Amino acid sequence: MSFSETEKDDDMTVEEAIAFIDSFDGNLGDDSGSGNGTSSPSSSASSESGIVYSVAKTGPKRKKGNPPGYTTRMQQKKKAELLELREEVRELEQVLGQVKRSKTSWKTSKRRVEPDAAEVRSKWEQLAATECDERRRSELKNRRLKAILAHQAEVDQNLQRVLQRRSLLQGIDFVFGNEPTSTYSFAAFENSKSIVNHLQQKVAQLYLDSGSVFQGGPPSTVCCSMQMKHDAVFGMTAEALATTPILCPMEVAADICWKDLSIHRPCPEKWARCMRGSEPDSQEKNWILKLQSQSYVKQVKGVQFLRKFTCQ
């Protein structure tokens, strides 16, 4: 016999017992009612058993309800739980509907946002990002500067500690007593003002005569020439002339030429000192050139004057 059949039999037995008890209570109530109608109000007798029962005079007896059985109570409990669950489901469905309606209204309001407001918000976001980057870079620089300052303070303390030792300052008078001197002397150029004035006049004259010296039209080839001349004041002089074709405008060529001539280039055999001339766009240069032969080395001193003329 299976377990389910056993449970069914038990339920049937319990129900039969309850029905039997109910029928017994009903029969007992009927018998007592009929006995009350025939016997005296103080006592009654039973012919079969010979037992005398003392019956008090009371009102009509109420029939007590039978308590529900275990199965009935369980069914009622499950029914109550089912009703509660249905009520909770109904409440949750109402809440879900409200949430869906609020979400739909929020999306609708979000779509209705004006483009200007969205653009302003994006600009503010970009500005906030820029400010954040600037602050991060400034904090990094601040940390680096603080580290450098701390290092410099430490170096300063160490230097002060070293300078306070007298034993380390021996020979400092010898170091600062002898001033360094240059191997080249420009004492001969201190009175070169007259030479520079003469060169200024010569350069101006050459500019005026450039129209007759330089031929018109683009030259076909590069040509260079040098001519030795004797000057009554300065003696032997050398005049060099070079001509080359160019593909750029004259203004660009003039700027390139002026930059090439005015920039000082270090040379181991030539030492020069450049200064700005008194004329506009001019430059004065004093130089010393070493000419080395097999037997001796000769120093040649010279004065150079450069000026740039701009044609209107």
Coordinates of C-alpha atoms in Angstrom, one line a residue:
M1 CA 0.0 0.0 0.0
S2 CA 1.4 3.4 -0.9
F3 CA 1.8 6.4 1.3
S4 CA -0.9 8.4 -0.5
E5 CA -3.4 5.6 0.1
T6 CA -2.5 5.5 3.8
E7 CA -3.1 9.2 4.1
K8 CA -6.5 8.9 2.4
D9 CA -7.5 6.1 4.8
D10 CA -6.4 8.2 7.7
D11 CA -8.5 11.1 6.5
M12 CA -11.5 8.9 6.0
T13 CA -11.1 7.4 9.5
V14 CA -10.8 10.9 11.1
E15 CA -13.9 12.1 9.2
E16 CA -15.9 9.0 10.2
A17 CA -14.9 9.5 13.8
I18 CA -15.9 13.2 13.7
A19 CA -19.2 12.3 12.1
F20 CA -19.8 9.6 14.8
I21 CA -19.2 12.1 17.6
D22 CA -21.5 14.6 16.0
S23 CA -24.2 12.1 15.6
F24 CA -23.7 11.0 19.2
D25 CA -24.0 14.6 20.5
G26 CA -27.2 15.1 18.4
N27 CA -28.8 11.9 19.7
L28 CA -27.9 12.9 23.2
G29 CA -29.5 16.3 22.8
D30 CA -32.7 14.7 21.4
D31 CA -33.0 12.2 24.2
S32 CA -32.5 14.9 26.9
G33 CA -35.1 17.0 25.2
S34 CA -37.7 14.3 25.2
G35 CA -37.0 13.3 28.7
N36 CA -37.5 16.8 29.9
G37 CA -41.0 16.7 28.5
T38 CA -42.2 13.6 30.4
S39 CA -40.2 13.6 33.7
S40 CA -40.5 15.8 36.7
P41 CA -38.5 19.0 36.8
S42 CA -36.4 17.7 39.7
S43 CA -35.3 14.2 38.6
S44 CA -35.7 11.5 35.9
A45 CA -35.2 7.7 36.0
S46 CA -34.0 5.1 33.4
S47 CA -35.9 1.9 33.3
E48 CA -33.1 0.0 31.5
S49 CA -30.1 0.9 33.7
G50 CA -31.9 1.9 36.9
I51 CA -29.6 4.9 37.3
V52 CA -31.2 8.1 38.5
Y53 CA -29.8 11.3 36.9
S54 CA -30.3 14.7 38.6
V55 CA -31.3 17.2 36.0
A56 CA -31.4 20.8 36.7
K57 CA -34.0 23.1 35.2
T58 CA -32.3 25.1 32.5
G59 CA -33.1 26.8 29.3
P60 CA -32.8 25.2 25.9
K61 CA -29.4 23.7 25.4
R62 CA -27.2 25.2 22.7
K63 CA -25.5 22.8 20.3
K64 CA -21.8 23.4 20.3
G65 CA -20.0 23.6 17.0
N66 CA -17.5 20.9 16.3
P67 CA -13.9 22.2 16.0
P68 CA -12.5 21.9 12.5
G69 CA -10.2 19.1 11.8
Y70 CA -6.5 19.2 10.9
T71 CA -7.1 18.9 7.2
T72 CA -9.7 21.7 7.3
R73 CA -7.4 23.9 9.2
M74 CA -4.5 23.3 6.8
Q75 CA -6.8 24.1 3.8
Q76 CA -8.1 27.2 5.5
K77 CA -4.5 28.3 6.2
K78 CA -3.4 27.7 2.6
K79 CA -6.4 29.5 1.4
A80 CA -5.6 32.5 3.6
E81 CA -1.9 32.5 2.4
L82 CA -3.1 32.3 -1.2
L83 CA -5.4 35.3 -0.7
E84 CA -2.5 37.2 0.9
L85 CA -0.2 36.4 -2.0
R86 CA -2.8 37.5 -4.5
E87 CA -3.2 40.7 -2.7
E88 CA 0.6 41.3 -2.7
V89 CA 0.7 40.5 -6.4
R90 CA -2.0 43.0 -7.1
E91 CA -0.1 45.7 -5.1
L92 CA 3.2 44.9 -6.8
E93 CA 1.5 45.1 -10.2
Q94 CA 0.1 48.6 -9.3
V95 CA 3.6 49.7 -8.2
L96 CA 5.1 48.3 -11.4
G97 CA 2.6 50.2 -13.5
Q98 CA 3.4 53.4 -11.6
V99 CA 7.1 52.9 -12.2
K100 CA 6.6 52.3 -15.9
R101 CA 4.5 55.4 -16.2
S102 CA 7.0 57.5 -14.4
K103 CA 9.9 56.1 -16.5
T104 CA 7.9 56.9 -19.7
S105 CA 7.2 60.4 -18.6
W106 CA 10.9 60.9 -17.7
K107 CA 12.0 59.8 -21.1
T108 CA 9.5 62.0 -22.8
S109 CA 10.6 65.0 -20.8
K110 CA 14.2 64.2 -21.5
R111 CA 13.5 64.1 -25.2
R112 CA 11.9 67.5 -25.0
V113 CA 15.1 69.2 -23.7
E114 CA 16.1 72.0 -25.9
P115 CA 19.3 71.7 -28.0
D116 CA 20.7 74.9 -26.4
A117 CA 20.5 73.4 -23.0
A118 CA 22.3 70.3 -24.1
E119 CA 25.0 72.4 -25.9
V120 CA 25.5 74.5 -22.7
R121 CA 25.8 71.3 -20.6
S122 CA 28.4 69.9 -23.0
K123 CA 30.4 73.2 -22.9
W124 CA 30.3 73.1 -19.1
E125 CA 31.5 69.5 -19.2
Q126 CA 34.4 70.4 -21.5
L127 CA 35.3 73.4 -19.3
A128 CA 35.3 71.2 -16.2
A129 CA 37.5 68.6 -17.9
T130 CA 39.9 71.4 -19.0
E131 CA 40.1 72.8 -15.5
C132 CA 40.7 69.4 -14.1
D133 CA 43.6 68.8 -16.5
E134 CA 45.1 72.3 -15.7
R135 CA 44.8 71.6 -12.0
R136 CA 46.5 68.3 -12.4
R137 CA 49.4 69.8 -14.4
S138 CA 49.8 72.7 -11.9
E139 CA 49.9 70.2 -9.0
L140 CA 52.6 68.2 -10.7
K141 CA 54.6 71.4 -11.4
N142 CA 54.1 72.5 -7.8
R143 CA 55.5 69.2 -6.5
R144 CA 58.5 69.4 -8.8
L145 CA 59.2 73.0 -7.8
K146 CA 58.9 72.1 -4.1
A147 CA 61.4 69.3 -4.7
I148 CA 63.8 71.6 -6.5
L149 CA 63.5 74.2 -3.7
A150 CA 64.1 71.6 -1.1
H151 CA 67.2 70.4 -3.0
Q152 CA 68.5 74.0 -3.4
A153 CA 68.0 74.6 0.3
E154 CA 70.0 71.5 1.1
V155 CA 72.8 72.5 -1.3
D156 CA 72.9 76.0 0.2
Q157 CA 73.2 74.6 3.7
N158 CA 76.0 72.3 2.6
L159 CA 77.8 75.2 0.8
Q160 CA 77.6 77.4 3.9
R161 CA 78.9 74.6 6.0
V162 CA 81.9 74.1 3.6
L163 CA 82.6 77.9 3.3
Q164 CA 82.8 78.2 7.1
R165 CA 85.9 76.0 7.1
R166 CA 88.9 78.3 6.9
S167 CA 91.2 75.5 5.8
L168 CA 89.4 75.3 2.4
L169 CA 89.9 79.0 1.6
Q170 CA 93.6 78.9 1.3
G171 CA 94.8 80.3 -2.1
I172 CA 91.6 82.3 -2.8
D173 CA 93.6 85.5 -2.9
F174 CA 95.8 84.1 -5.7
V175 CA 92.7 83.0 -7.7
F176 CA 91.1 86.5 -7.6
G177 CA 94.3 88.5 -7.7
N178 CA 95.3 87.7 -11.3
E179 CA 92.7 88.9 -13.8
P180 CA 92.5 86.9 -17.0
T181 CA 93.9 88.5 -20.1
S182 CA 93.1 87.8 -23.7
T183 CA 95.7 86.5 -26.1
Y184 CA 94.5 89.2 -28.6
S185 CA 94.9 92.9 -28.1
F186 CA 92.5 95.4 -29.6
A187 CA 94.5 98.4 -28.5
A188 CA 95.3 99.2 -32.1
F189 CA 91.6 99.6 -32.9
E190 CA 90.8 102.1 -30.1
N191 CA 91.5 105.0 -32.6
S192 CA 89.8 103.4 -35.6
K193 CA 86.9 105.8 -35.7
S194 CA 88.5 107.6 -38.6
I195 CA 88.9 104.3 -40.5
V196 CA 85.2 103.4 -39.9
N197 CA 84.1 106.8 -41.1
H198 CA 86.1 106.4 -44.3
L199 CA 84.6 102.9 -44.8
Q200 CA 81.1 104.3 -44.3
Q201 CA 81.7 106.9 -47.1
K202 CA 83.2 104.2 -49.3
V203 CA 80.3 101.9 -48.9
A204 CA 77.8 104.7 -49.7
Q205 CA 79.8 105.5 -52.8
L206 CA 79.8 101.8 -53.9
Y207 CA 76.1 101.7 -53.5
L208 CA 75.7 104.7 -55.8
D209 CA 78.0 103.2 -58.4
S210 CA 76.4 99.8 -58.2
G211 CA 74.1 100.6 -61.1
S212 CA 77.1 100.9 -63.5
V213 CA 79.1 98.1 -62.0
F214 CA 76.4 95.4 -62.1
Q215 CA 74.9 94.7 -65.5
G216 CA 71.2 94.4 -65.9
G217 CA 69.5 91.0 -66.7
P218 CA 70.2 87.6 -65.1
P219 CA 73.8 86.5 -65.6
S220 CA 74.2 83.1 -67.2
T221 CA 77.1 81.8 -65.1
V222 CA 78.9 82.5 -61.8
C223 CA 81.8 84.8 -62.1
C224 CA 84.3 86.0 -59.5
S225 CA 87.1 88.6 -59.9
M226 CA 89.7 90.1 -57.6
Q227 CA 91.8 93.3 -58.3
M228 CA 94.8 94.6 -56.4
K229 CA 94.8 98.3 -55.8
H230 CA 97.2 100.8 -54.2
D231 CA 95.7 103.3 -51.9
A232 CA 97.6 106.4 -50.9
V233 CA 96.5 106.2 -47.3
F234 CA 96.0 102.5 -46.7
G235 CA 98.5 101.1 -49.1
M236 CA 97.8 97.9 -51.0
T237 CA 94.2 96.8 -51.0
A238 CA 92.3 93.9 -52.5
E239 CA 88.9 94.3 -54.1
A240 CA 86.8 91.1 -54.7
L241 CA 83.7 90.9 -56.9
A242 CA 81.5 87.9 -57.2
T243 CA 78.3 87.5 -59.3
T244 CA 75.9 84.5 -59.2
P245 CA 72.4 84.0 -60.6
I246 CA 69.5 83.5 -58.2
L247 CA 66.0 82.2 -58.7
C248 CA 64.4 84.1 -55.7
P249 CA 63.4 87.8 -55.5
M250 CA 66.1 90.3 -54.8
E251 CA 64.7 91.1 -51.3
V252 CA 65.0 87.5 -50.2
A253 CA 68.5 87.3 -51.6
A254 CA 69.5 90.5 -49.8
D255 CA 68.2 89.1 -46.5
I256 CA 70.0 85.9 -47.0
C257 CA 73.3 87.7 -47.8
W258 CA 72.9 90.1 -44.9
K259 CA 72.3 87.2 -42.5
D260 CA 75.3 85.3 -43.8
L261 CA 77.6 88.3 -43.5
S262 CA 76.4 89.6 -40.1
I263 CA 76.4 86.3 -38.2
H264 CA 79.6 85.6 -36.3
R265 CA 81.1 82.2 -37.0
P266 CA 83.9 80.9 -34.8
C267 CA 87.2 80.4 -36.6
P268 CA 90.4 79.0 -35.0
E269 CA 92.5 81.3 -37.1
K270 CA 90.4 84.4 -37.0
W271 CA 89.1 86.2 -33.9
A272 CA 86.6 89.0 -34.4
R273 CA 84.6 91.4 -32.3
C274 CA 81.3 92.7 -33.7
M275 CA 79.3 95.7 -32.8
R276 CA 76.4 97.7 -34.1
G277 CA 77.3 100.6 -36.3
S278 CA 76.2 104.2 -36.1
E279 CA 74.3 104.0 -39.4
P280 CA 71.0 102.1 -39.7
D281 CA 71.3 98.5 -40.6
S282 CA 75.1 98.6 -40.3
Q283 CA 77.7 96.6 -38.4
E284 CA 81.3 97.2 -37.5
K285 CA 83.7 94.3 -37.1
N286 CA 87.3 94.3 -35.8
W287 CA 89.2 91.1 -36.5
I288 CA 92.6 89.6 -36.1
L289 CA 93.7 86.9 -38.5
K290 CA 96.7 84.6 -38.0
L291 CA 98.8 84.0 -41.1
Q292 CA 101.2 81.1 -40.5
S293 CA 104.2 80.5 -42.7
Q294 CA 107.1 78.0 -42.4
S295 CA 109.3 80.3 -40.3
Y296 CA 106.9 82.6 -38.3
V297 CA 103.3 83.5 -37.6
K298 CA 102.0 87.0 -38.5
Q299 CA 98.8 88.6 -37.1
V300 CA 96.8 90.7 -39.6
K301 CA 94.4 93.2 -38.0
G302 CA 91.5 94.6 -39.9
V303 CA 88.4 96.7 -39.7
Q304 CA 85.2 95.7 -41.6
F305 CA 82.1 97.8 -42.1
L306 CA 78.8 96.3 -43.4
R307 CA 75.6 98.2 -44.3
K308 CA 72.4 97.1 -45.9
F309 CA 70.6 99.4 -48.3
T310 CA 66.9 99.0 -48.9
C311 CA 65.5 100.2 -52.2
Q312 CA 62.1 101.9 -52.1

